[in-house]
Amino acid sequence: MSAGAPRGAGEGRGGLRASLAGLTTRGRSFLAAGVAAALCAYVLGQGELLRVGLLLAALPLICVLALHRTRHRVSGSRRLTPMRVPAGSEARVQLRMENVSRLPTGLLMLQDRVPYVLGPRPRFVLDRVEPGGRREVSYRVRSDLRGRYPLGPLQLRLTDPFGLVELTRSFSAYDTLTVIPRTEALPPVRLTGETSGYGDGSRRSLALAGDDDVIPRGYRRGDDLRRVHWRSTARYGELMVRREEQPQRSRATVLLDTRGAAFEGAGPDSAFEWAVSGAASTLLHLLEQGFSARLLTDSGTAVPGDGGGFSSGGQESAEAAGLMMDTLAVVGHSDGAGLTRAYEAVRGGGGGGFTGAGGDGLLVAFFGDLDDVQTEVAAKMRGRCGAAVAFVLDSALWDGRPSRVEARTGRLRDAGWTALAVPPGVAFGELWRRAGNAPLGTGTSGGWG
């Protein structure tokens, strides 16, 4: 929620001058007529006409002073629900205006500034608001394009009961609507080569069944002395303590190729937007299945950046999911020409793998166009990963032109990837299911319906 008083409403000579500039045509006509009547009365010596002229001239000035005094007496707030929505979904914006002065307001018109991609600029007309009264209005915004869009500042147009003065005020507060990529609910499949199973089997812990099964570690300042393991202390010659039960989570890296040279076209139906949506769906699915996941781009940047780039469990996992969705909401094409930085980040992070026995975890990649050099770089990323799945979006395939995507995916399969070519119009959930059913080092190049 955002709230505030009108902006640009400073006191003093500058504020009064701005209020005088708010005279409407009617107000200026009253002022001109009053001045003219007063001059004529002075020349002709008509006292009655002079009083009429002074009344006509004073009325708009009194209205200016009245509105000027109420400059800080109207407060407004905005509530955006929710603040993060998938592309194509609606968010509700609720505006509240409150008259905190001792005088009633005149006619009010509210106008909220919104980017054109969210729809037309909303306007509302509010009748007289009593002292201490409040009014609430709402509108909805929707965008088919992901991104971060500012809402506000809120503009308030004040008028006096006679329509002689009209002032426009801007509130200082604004909100930001984050439109994240569209996501699909993915089926819980078992990907070949996974270290310890997919789903329920991804959570593991070290057993503490007794002294013979204890895995001790060195004493750290602050450790409880009741956890000291004296047998290991005597064996290693230093103070050792029993290791607490530490659940270990399989790690997964989702690699998104953002190279501008690897994708053609733009818009919600482009290959790049399909890749972004697929990466978002994969990340949410893996986090729901208990994985420690990270988002990696071709520039080598990992999100989240703490803890080696991998999310943790519990509340931290939810925060990491929000951070990764916010990143995907604004991700664009990079200027990079290759995947070398991504390869170095994957190898430096253990291939996105699990730091324990049995393998190096899961790597899911969304590639654009791959030439011979970049195909070899991508093939080497397979490394010691427990499983590696590649979705290749070839521009020629999306444009209906002759494509070499089969040769590219074939080379990836030879390196141990489960590689699938992505033609236009295919649902990612179906590709994900077929990737789970494909034997290690295989894939499908086309023909998805």
Tab-separated table of C-alpha atoms in Angstrom:
chain	number	residue	atom	x	y	z
A	1	MET	CA	0.000	0.000	0.000
A	2	SER	CA	1.171	3.532	-0.695
A	3	ALA	CA	-0.128	6.701	0.827
A	4	GLY	CA	0.691	10.359	0.987
A	5	ALA	CA	-0.365	13.935	0.687
A	6	PRO	CA	-0.423	15.816	-2.605
A	7	ARG	CA	2.989	16.612	-4.037
A	8	GLY	CA	4.021	20.006	-5.306
A	9	ALA	CA	1.784	21.677	-2.736
A	10	GLY	CA	4.319	23.783	-0.928
A	11	GLU	CA	3.208	26.811	1.012
A	12	GLY	CA	4.149	30.393	0.206
A	13	ARG	CA	4.101	32.640	-2.784
A	14	GLY	CA	4.860	29.901	-5.308
A	15	GLY	CA	1.991	27.730	-4.092
A	16	LEU	CA	-0.466	30.642	-4.159
A	17	ARG	CA	0.616	31.548	-7.679
A	18	ALA	CA	-0.089	27.955	-8.756
A	19	SER	CA	-3.528	28.175	-7.168
A	20	LEU	CA	-4.290	31.390	-9.057
A	21	ALA	CA	-3.297	29.605	-12.274
A	22	GLY	CA	-6.047	27.097	-11.506
A	23	LEU	CA	-8.834	29.609	-12.209
A	24	THR	CA	-11.314	28.164	-14.676
A	25	THR	CA	-12.866	30.095	-17.542
A	26	ARG	CA	-15.804	30.865	-15.301
A	27	GLY	CA	-13.515	32.061	-12.530
A	28	ARG	CA	-11.528	34.292	-14.863
A	29	SER	CA	-14.762	35.684	-16.271
A	30	PHE	CA	-16.001	36.518	-12.781
A	31	LEU	CA	-12.697	38.197	-11.945
A	32	ALA	CA	-12.639	40.188	-15.187
A	33	ALA	CA	-16.262	41.233	-14.805
A	34	GLY	CA	-15.674	42.312	-11.228
A	35	VAL	CA	-12.623	44.399	-12.125
A	36	ALA	CA	-14.443	45.993	-15.056
A	37	ALA	CA	-17.477	46.779	-12.916
A	38	ALA	CA	-15.283	48.304	-10.205
A	39	LEU	CA	-13.496	50.540	-12.727
A	40	CYS	CA	-16.759	51.685	-14.270
A	41	ALA	CA	-18.198	52.381	-10.839
A	42	TYR	CA	-15.151	54.481	-9.955
A	43	VAL	CA	-15.349	56.481	-13.187
A	44	LEU	CA	-19.126	56.971	-12.998
A	45	GLY	CA	-19.230	57.411	-9.240
A	46	GLN	CA	-21.726	54.579	-8.717
A	47	GLY	CA	-21.261	53.110	-5.230
A	48	GLU	CA	-23.768	50.278	-5.729
A	49	LEU	CA	-22.007	49.103	-8.880
A	50	LEU	CA	-18.695	49.235	-7.022
A	51	ARG	CA	-19.964	46.817	-4.376
A	52	VAL	CA	-21.190	44.446	-7.090
A	53	GLY	CA	-17.842	44.593	-8.832
A	54	LEU	CA	-15.911	43.938	-5.652
A	55	LEU	CA	-18.151	40.945	-4.898
A	56	LEU	CA	-17.623	39.502	-8.384
A	57	ALA	CA	-13.839	39.948	-8.143
A	58	ALA	CA	-13.546	38.666	-4.574
A	59	LEU	CA	-15.542	35.461	-5.071
A	60	PRO	CA	-12.990	33.616	-7.267
A	61	LEU	CA	-10.138	34.872	-5.070
A	62	ILE	CA	-11.867	33.551	-1.972
A	63	CYS	CA	-12.290	30.175	-3.724
A	64	VAL	CA	-8.583	30.193	-4.605
A	65	LEU	CA	-7.625	30.796	-0.985
A	66	ALA	CA	-10.031	28.115	0.234
A	67	LEU	CA	-8.583	25.464	-2.079
A	68	HIS	CA	-5.060	26.606	-1.329
A	69	ARG	CA	-5.611	26.090	2.402
A	70	THR	CA	-6.926	22.556	1.842
A	71	ARG	CA	-3.820	21.562	-0.117
A	72	HIS	CA	-2.527	19.302	2.660
A	73	ARG	CA	-5.927	18.218	3.932
A	74	VAL	CA	-6.675	15.438	1.475
A	75	SER	CA	-4.826	12.132	1.768
A	76	GLY	CA	-4.788	9.250	-0.644
A	77	SER	CA	-3.595	5.664	-0.677
A	78	ARG	CA	-3.312	2.833	-3.173
A	79	ARG	CA	-3.447	-0.893	-2.569
A	80	LEU	CA	-2.274	-3.309	-5.257
A	81	THR	CA	-3.435	-6.923	-4.987
A	82	PRO	CA	-1.435	-8.937	-5.831
A	83	MET	CA	1.814	-7.145	-6.549
A	84	ARG	CA	3.147	-10.030	-8.664
A	85	VAL	CA	0.929	-11.647	-11.334
A	86	PRO	CA	1.571	-13.953	-14.308
A	87	ALA	CA	1.280	-12.466	-17.777
A	88	GLY	CA	-2.338	-12.398	-18.900
A	89	SER	CA	-3.726	-12.250	-15.356
A	90	GLU	CA	-5.393	-9.294	-13.684
A	91	ALA	CA	-4.434	-7.325	-10.609
A	92	ARG	CA	-6.810	-5.139	-8.621
A	93	VAL	CA	-5.915	-1.585	-7.653
A	94	GLN	CA	-7.908	0.013	-4.850
A	95	LEU	CA	-7.757	3.776	-4.322
A	96	ARG	CA	-8.847	5.475	-1.112
A	97	MET	CA	-9.314	9.207	-0.654
A	98	GLU	CA	-9.865	10.714	2.791
A	99	ASN	CA	-10.854	14.255	3.673
A	100	VAL	CA	-8.904	15.053	6.839
A	101	SER	CA	-9.923	18.714	6.991
A	102	ARG	CA	-12.826	20.323	8.840
A	103	LEU	CA	-14.430	21.525	5.635
A	104	PRO	CA	-16.196	19.492	2.970
A	105	THR	CA	-14.569	19.169	-0.418
A	106	GLY	CA	-16.059	20.073	-3.704
A	107	LEU	CA	-16.185	17.838	-6.741
A	108	LEU	CA	-13.080	15.622	-7.000
A	109	MET	CA	-11.676	13.797	-9.996
A	110	LEU	CA	-9.110	11.037	-9.469
A	111	GLN	CA	-6.727	9.938	-12.177
A	112	ASP	CA	-4.051	7.287	-11.746
A	113	ARG	CA	-1.092	7.135	-14.080
A	114	VAL	CA	-0.540	3.689	-15.555
A	115	PRO	CA	1.608	2.533	-18.509
A	116	TYR	CA	-0.324	2.105	-21.717
A	117	VAL	CA	0.354	-1.648	-21.781
A	118	LEU	CA	-1.790	-2.038	-18.655
A	119	GLY	CA	-4.834	-0.431	-20.230
A	120	PRO	CA	-6.474	3.011	-20.369
A	121	ARG	CA	-5.771	5.571	-17.669
A	122	PRO	CA	-8.488	5.203	-15.010
A	123	ARG	CA	-10.521	8.272	-14.019
A	124	PHE	CA	-13.111	8.614	-11.266
A	125	VAL	CA	-15.400	11.464	-10.266
A	126	LEU	CA	-16.206	11.816	-6.568
A	127	ASP	CA	-18.969	14.007	-5.241
A	128	ARG	CA	-18.684	16.151	-2.148
A	129	VAL	CA	-16.696	14.445	0.625
A	130	GLU	CA	-17.737	15.394	4.148
A	131	PRO	CA	-15.154	16.255	6.818
A	132	GLY	CA	-13.460	13.065	7.960
A	133	GLY	CA	-15.161	11.114	5.184
A	134	ARG	CA	-13.526	8.704	2.792
A	135	ARG	CA	-14.246	7.282	-0.620
A	136	GLU	CA	-12.935	4.080	-2.201
A	137	VAL	CA	-12.802	3.160	-5.879
A	138	SER	CA	-11.016	0.362	-7.692
A	139	TYR	CA	-9.925	-0.691	-11.149
A	140	ARG	CA	-8.122	-3.626	-12.732
A	141	VAL	CA	-4.938	-3.805	-14.760
A	142	ARG	CA	-3.732	-6.561	-17.045
A	143	SER	CA	-0.716	-7.115	-19.279
A	144	ASP	CA	0.205	-9.847	-21.712
A	145	LEU	CA	3.829	-8.706	-21.575
A	146	ARG	CA	6.018	-9.487	-18.612
A	147	GLY	CA	7.880	-6.658	-16.931
A	148	ARG	CA	7.817	-4.200	-14.037
A	149	TYR	CA	5.294	-1.403	-14.413
A	150	PRO	CA	4.969	1.661	-12.173
A	151	LEU	CA	1.514	2.708	-11.003
A	152	GLY	CA	1.167	6.343	-10.079
A	153	PRO	CA	1.546	8.932	-8.966
A	154	LEU	CA	-2.133	9.480	-8.244
A	155	GLN	CA	-3.496	12.785	-9.502
A	156	LEU	CA	-6.324	14.625	-7.768
A	157	ARG	CA	-8.312	17.420	-9.351
A	158	LEU	CA	-10.066	19.719	-6.865
A	159	THR	CA	-12.868	22.145	-7.676
A	160	ASP	CA	-14.832	24.596	-5.581
A	161	PRO	CA	-18.651	24.402	-5.320
A	162	PHE	CA	-19.032	27.239	-7.847
A	163	GLY	CA	-16.651	25.783	-10.433
A	164	LEU	CA	-14.445	28.868	-10.370
A	165	VAL	CA	-11.153	27.148	-9.485
A	166	GLU	CA	-9.760	23.792	-10.517
A	167	LEU	CA	-6.460	22.528	-9.077
A	168	THR	CA	-4.531	19.404	-10.009
A	169	ARG	CA	-2.410	17.787	-7.326
A	170	SER	CA	-0.038	14.826	-7.640
A	171	PHE	CA	0.652	12.443	-4.790
A	172	SER	CA	4.222	11.369	-4.278
A	173	ALA	CA	3.690	7.649	-3.626
A	174	TYR	CA	3.591	4.991	-6.316
A	175	ASP	CA	3.576	1.192	-6.549
A	176	THR	CA	5.134	-1.320	-8.915
A	177	LEU	CA	3.291	-4.184	-10.570
A	178	THR	CA	5.533	-7.114	-11.499
A	179	VAL	CA	4.235	-9.244	-14.366
A	180	ILE	CA	6.053	-12.563	-14.296
A	181	PRO	CA	6.134	-15.113	-17.148
A	182	ARG	CA	3.283	-17.536	-17.631
A	183	THR	CA	3.896	-20.862	-15.943
A	184	GLU	CA	2.534	-24.371	-16.380
A	185	ALA	CA	1.976	-27.018	-13.746
A	186	LEU	CA	4.414	-29.809	-14.644
A	187	PRO	CA	3.882	-33.509	-14.016
A	188	PRO	CA	6.155	-35.148	-11.388
A	189	VAL	CA	8.336	-37.295	-13.660
A	190	ARG	CA	11.602	-39.080	-12.842
A	191	LEU	CA	14.457	-37.746	-14.914
A	192	THR	CA	17.001	-40.390	-15.878
A	193	GLY	CA	20.314	-40.070	-14.116
A	194	GLU	CA	18.942	-38.230	-11.107
A	195	THR	CA	20.966	-38.790	-7.994
A	196	SER	CA	18.410	-40.096	-5.568
A	197	GLY	CA	15.084	-40.104	-7.209
A	198	TYR	CA	12.772	-37.287	-8.096
A	199	GLY	CA	10.090	-36.011	-5.775
A	200	ASP	CA	9.860	-37.592	-2.352
A	201	GLY	CA	13.220	-39.254	-2.706
A	202	SER	CA	15.036	-35.964	-3.184
A	203	ARG	CA	15.200	-35.267	0.549
A	204	ARG	CA	17.945	-37.064	2.437
A	205	SER	CA	19.415	-36.864	5.906
A	206	LEU	CA	22.342	-38.268	7.797
A	207	ALA	CA	21.285	-40.960	10.278
A	208	LEU	CA	22.185	-40.602	13.938
A	209	ALA	CA	21.304	-44.082	15.143
A	210	GLY	CA	24.058	-44.413	17.760
A	211	ASP	CA	27.693	-43.842	18.611
A	212	ASP	CA	28.848	-46.190	15.872
A	213	ASP	CA	26.880	-44.190	13.276
A	214	VAL	CA	27.892	-40.748	14.480
A	215	ILE	CA	29.619	-38.500	11.961
A	216	PRO	CA	31.474	-35.978	14.145
A	217	ARG	CA	32.831	-32.590	13.242
A	218	GLY	CA	35.215	-30.149	14.859
A	219	TYR	CA	34.087	-28.093	17.804
A	220	ARG	CA	32.891	-24.594	16.998
A	221	ARG	CA	32.516	-21.747	19.401
A	222	GLY	CA	29.030	-21.796	20.879
A	223	ASP	CA	28.461	-25.541	20.476
A	224	ASP	CA	26.755	-27.271	23.389
A	225	LEU	CA	29.342	-29.233	25.411
A	226	ARG	CA	26.775	-31.987	25.905
A	227	ARG	CA	27.242	-32.816	22.233
A	228	VAL	CA	30.957	-33.514	22.631
A	229	HIS	CA	31.824	-36.960	21.267
A	230	TRP	CA	34.663	-38.093	23.525
A	231	ARG	CA	35.615	-41.205	21.549
A	232	SER	CA	36.240	-39.149	18.402
A	233	THR	CA	37.946	-36.482	20.489
A	234	ALA	CA	40.413	-39.079	21.761
A	235	ARG	CA	40.912	-40.477	18.274
A	236	TYR	CA	41.559	-37.175	16.473
A	237	GLY	CA	43.299	-35.359	19.323
A	238	GLU	CA	40.944	-32.366	19.152
A	239	LEU	CA	37.519	-31.560	20.513
A	240	MET	CA	34.812	-33.157	18.335
A	241	VAL	CA	31.019	-32.825	18.577
A	242	ARG	CA	28.121	-34.885	17.252
A	243	ARG	CA	26.864	-33.536	13.968
A	244	GLU	CA	23.235	-32.513	14.072
A	245	GLU	CA	20.808	-34.003	11.644
A	246	GLN	CA	21.266	-32.061	8.439
A	247	PRO	CA	18.811	-32.648	5.637
A	248	GLN	CA	20.464	-32.405	2.259
A	249	ARG	CA	18.569	-31.268	-0.789
A	250	SER	CA	19.326	-32.209	-4.352
A	251	ARG	CA	20.489	-29.250	-6.350
A	252	ALA	CA	19.260	-28.172	-9.756
A	253	THR	CA	20.386	-25.469	-12.157
A	254	VAL	CA	18.050	-23.970	-14.749
A	255	LEU	CA	20.089	-22.376	-17.535
A	256	LEU	CA	18.408	-19.758	-19.734
A	257	ASP	CA	20.109	-18.738	-22.962
A	258	THR	CA	19.410	-15.011	-23.437
A	259	ARG	CA	21.781	-14.246	-26.309
A	260	GLY	CA	20.176	-11.812	-28.707
A	261	ALA	CA	21.803	-13.600	-31.641
A	262	ALA	CA	20.213	-16.897	-30.585
A	263	PHE	CA	16.578	-15.812	-30.959
A	264	GLU	CA	14.553	-14.135	-33.652
A	265	GLY	CA	11.241	-12.368	-33.319
A	266	ALA	CA	9.544	-10.727	-30.367
A	267	GLY	CA	6.208	-10.692	-28.623
A	268	PRO	CA	4.291	-13.088	-26.377
A	269	ASP	CA	4.423	-15.905	-28.955
A	270	SER	CA	8.127	-15.680	-29.745
A	271	ALA	CA	10.658	-18.430	-29.076
A	272	PHE	CA	12.430	-16.360	-26.419
A	273	GLU	CA	9.224	-15.839	-24.440
A	274	TRP	CA	8.575	-19.585	-24.655
A	275	ALA	CA	12.019	-20.220	-23.184
A	276	VAL	CA	11.483	-17.709	-20.373
A	277	SER	CA	8.121	-19.250	-19.541
A	278	GLY	CA	9.624	-22.742	-19.604
A	279	ALA	CA	12.432	-21.700	-17.273
A	280	ALA	CA	9.925	-20.172	-14.835
A	281	SER	CA	7.748	-23.297	-14.873
A	282	THR	CA	10.777	-25.512	-14.278
A	283	LEU	CA	12.054	-23.454	-11.351
A	284	LEU	CA	8.712	-23.430	-9.556
A	285	HIS	CA	8.266	-27.148	-10.133
A	286	LEU	CA	11.704	-28.040	-8.819
A	287	LEU	CA	11.247	-25.895	-5.718
A	288	GLU	CA	7.908	-27.565	-5.029
A	289	GLN	CA	9.624	-30.940	-5.312
A	290	GLY	CA	12.176	-30.001	-2.645
A	291	PHE	CA	15.173	-29.086	-4.801
A	292	SER	CA	17.656	-26.342	-4.063
A	293	ALA	CA	17.464	-24.489	-7.356
A	294	ARG	CA	19.119	-21.561	-9.050
A	295	LEU	CA	18.609	-19.600	-12.254
A	296	LEU	CA	21.657	-19.182	-14.479
A	297	THR	CA	21.972	-17.142	-17.675
A	298	ASP	CA	24.499	-17.220	-20.479
A	299	SER	CA	26.253	-14.250	-18.871
A	300	GLY	CA	27.184	-16.475	-15.919
A	301	THR	CA	24.959	-14.601	-13.453
A	302	ALA	CA	23.185	-16.828	-10.917
A	303	VAL	CA	20.018	-16.005	-8.973
A	304	PRO	CA	19.816	-16.077	-6.011
A	305	GLY	CA	23.361	-14.874	-5.500
A	306	ASP	CA	23.877	-16.062	-1.906
A	307	GLY	CA	24.772	-19.573	-0.805
A	308	GLY	CA	26.565	-20.398	-4.025
A	309	GLY	CA	23.528	-19.287	-5.993
A	310	PHE	CA	21.228	-22.057	-4.752
A	311	SER	CA	18.047	-21.543	-2.777
A	312	SER	CA	17.673	-22.907	0.729
A	313	GLY	CA	14.675	-24.511	2.326
A	314	GLY	CA	11.643	-23.116	4.110
A	315	GLN	CA	10.924	-19.409	3.958
A	316	GLU	CA	14.230	-18.730	2.214
A	317	SER	CA	13.135	-20.976	-0.635
A	318	ALA	CA	9.949	-18.926	-1.084
A	319	GLU	CA	11.980	-15.717	-1.098
A	320	ALA	CA	14.383	-17.195	-3.653
A	321	ALA	CA	11.433	-18.188	-5.849
A	322	GLY	CA	10.148	-14.622	-5.747
A	323	LEU	CA	13.597	-13.275	-6.584
A	324	MET	CA	13.984	-15.615	-9.545
A	325	MET	CA	10.483	-14.768	-10.839
A	326	ASP	CA	11.257	-11.064	-10.526
A	327	THR	CA	14.441	-11.642	-12.519
A	328	LEU	CA	12.589	-13.508	-15.251
A	329	ALA	CA	9.975	-10.741	-15.353
A	330	VAL	CA	12.544	-8.282	-16.699
A	331	VAL	CA	15.148	-10.510	-18.346
A	332	GLY	CA	16.003	-9.472	-21.875
A	333	HIS	CA	18.462	-10.324	-24.592
A	334	SER	CA	22.143	-10.150	-23.733
A	335	ASP	CA	24.912	-8.946	-26.017
A	336	GLY	CA	26.924	-12.109	-25.494
A	337	ALA	CA	27.877	-14.228	-28.469
A	338	GLY	CA	28.674	-17.487	-26.694
A	339	LEU	CA	27.983	-19.786	-23.763
A	340	THR	CA	31.483	-19.798	-22.305
A	341	ARG	CA	30.567	-17.865	-19.171
A	342	ALA	CA	27.625	-20.137	-18.524
A	343	TYR	CA	29.883	-23.167	-18.941
A	344	GLU	CA	32.348	-21.757	-16.432
A	345	ALA	CA	29.548	-21.028	-13.953
A	346	VAL	CA	28.133	-24.546	-14.323
A	347	ARG	CA	31.497	-26.206	-13.863
A	348	GLY	CA	32.444	-23.869	-11.037
A	349	GLY	CA	29.202	-24.685	-9.237
A	350	GLY	CA	29.586	-28.396	-9.579
A	351	GLY	CA	27.416	-28.566	-12.642
A	352	GLY	CA	24.440	-27.566	-10.626
A	353	GLY	CA	24.998	-30.786	-8.810
A	354	PHE	CA	24.415	-32.316	-5.443
A	355	THR	CA	27.431	-32.104	-3.200
A	356	GLY	CA	27.241	-35.602	-1.944
A	357	ALA	CA	27.612	-39.161	-3.040
A	358	GLY	CA	25.910	-40.493	-6.064
A	359	GLY	CA	26.080	-37.764	-8.656
A	360	ASP	CA	26.056	-34.053	-9.378
A	361	GLY	CA	22.365	-33.219	-9.615
A	362	LEU	CA	20.151	-31.868	-12.334
A	363	LEU	CA	20.789	-29.391	-15.129
A	364	VAL	CA	17.896	-28.110	-17.267
A	365	ALA	CA	18.853	-25.803	-20.133
A	366	PHE	CA	16.853	-23.710	-22.601
A	367	PHE	CA	19.012	-22.973	-25.640
A	368	GLY	CA	18.401	-20.779	-28.664
A	369	ASP	CA	20.277	-21.153	-31.934
A	370	LEU	CA	23.456	-23.208	-31.572
A	371	ASP	CA	26.271	-23.190	-34.086
A	372	ASP	CA	29.000	-25.824	-34.118
A	373	VAL	CA	31.153	-24.007	-31.571
A	374	GLN	CA	28.357	-23.326	-29.098
A	375	THR	CA	27.039	-26.858	-29.500
A	376	GLU	CA	30.395	-28.174	-28.314
A	377	VAL	CA	30.395	-25.781	-25.367
A	378	ALA	CA	26.893	-26.901	-24.415
A	379	ALA	CA	27.883	-30.544	-24.766
A	380	LYS	CA	30.743	-30.088	-22.285
A	381	MET	CA	28.333	-28.674	-19.698
A	382	ARG	CA	26.988	-32.181	-19.213
A	383	GLY	CA	30.042	-32.977	-17.113
A	384	ARG	CA	29.250	-34.982	-13.985
A	385	CYS	CA	25.594	-33.934	-13.721
A	386	GLY	CA	23.258	-36.645	-12.528
A	387	ALA	CA	20.882	-35.638	-15.312
A	388	ALA	CA	20.952	-33.003	-18.042
A	389	VAL	CA	17.955	-31.996	-20.149
A	390	ALA	CA	18.173	-29.520	-23.014
A	391	PHE	CA	15.297	-27.800	-24.823
A	392	VAL	CA	16.589	-26.294	-28.074
A	393	LEU	CA	14.580	-23.524	-29.745
A	394	ASP	CA	15.978	-23.165	-33.239
A	395	SER	CA	14.902	-20.013	-35.091
A	396	ALA	CA	14.760	-21.748	-38.456
A	397	LEU	CA	12.450	-24.398	-37.010
A	398	TRP	CA	10.155	-21.702	-35.625
A	399	ASP	CA	10.100	-19.871	-38.970
A	400	GLY	CA	9.431	-23.010	-40.993
A	401	ARG	CA	12.812	-22.895	-42.723
A	402	PRO	CA	15.234	-25.810	-43.139
A	403	SER	CA	16.861	-26.402	-39.779
A	404	ARG	CA	19.949	-28.171	-38.478
A	405	VAL	CA	18.447	-28.641	-35.034
A	406	GLU	CA	18.524	-32.438	-35.381
A	407	ALA	CA	22.302	-32.389	-35.794
A	408	ARG	CA	22.657	-30.094	-32.785
A	409	THR	CA	20.460	-32.185	-30.518
A	410	GLY	CA	22.181	-35.325	-31.767
A	411	ARG	CA	25.538	-33.995	-30.631
A	412	LEU	CA	24.087	-33.137	-27.231
A	413	ARG	CA	22.658	-36.646	-26.892
A	414	ASP	CA	26.050	-38.105	-27.721
A	415	ALA	CA	27.440	-36.107	-24.795
A	416	GLY	CA	24.800	-37.558	-22.447
A	417	TRP	CA	22.083	-34.918	-22.646
A	418	THR	CA	18.418	-35.701	-23.001
A	419	ALA	CA	17.910	-33.208	-25.835
A	420	LEU	CA	14.596	-32.137	-27.326
A	421	ALA	CA	13.918	-29.705	-30.136
A	422	VAL	CA	11.055	-27.297	-29.465
A	423	PRO	CA	8.803	-26.441	-32.420
A	424	PRO	CA	6.313	-23.556	-32.179
A	425	GLY	CA	2.973	-24.134	-30.469
A	426	VAL	CA	4.029	-27.076	-28.286
A	427	ALA	CA	2.967	-27.168	-24.640
A	428	PHE	CA	5.890	-27.287	-22.269
A	429	GLY	CA	4.133	-29.754	-19.976
A	430	GLU	CA	4.059	-32.315	-22.762
A	431	LEU	CA	7.751	-31.833	-23.511
A	432	TRP	CA	8.570	-32.167	-19.827
A	433	ARG	CA	6.672	-35.451	-19.613
A	434	ARG	CA	8.449	-36.857	-22.654
A	435	ALA	CA	11.807	-35.743	-21.307
A	436	GLY	CA	11.099	-37.745	-18.172
A	437	ASN	CA	10.162	-40.811	-20.169
A	438	ALA	CA	13.137	-40.611	-22.524
A	439	PRO	CA	16.148	-42.858	-21.824
A	440	LEU	CA	19.416	-41.175	-20.941
A	441	GLY	CA	21.085	-39.520	-23.896
A	442	THR	CA	18.002	-39.522	-26.113
A	443	GLY	CA	15.380	-37.071	-27.186
A	444	THR	CA	12.985	-36.074	-29.915
A	445	SER	CA	13.559	-33.536	-32.626
A	446	GLY	CA	10.100	-32.714	-33.786
A	447	GLY	CA	6.604	-33.856	-34.504
A	448	TRP	CA	5.031	-32.722	-31.249
A	449	GLY	CA	1.369	-32.130	-31.388
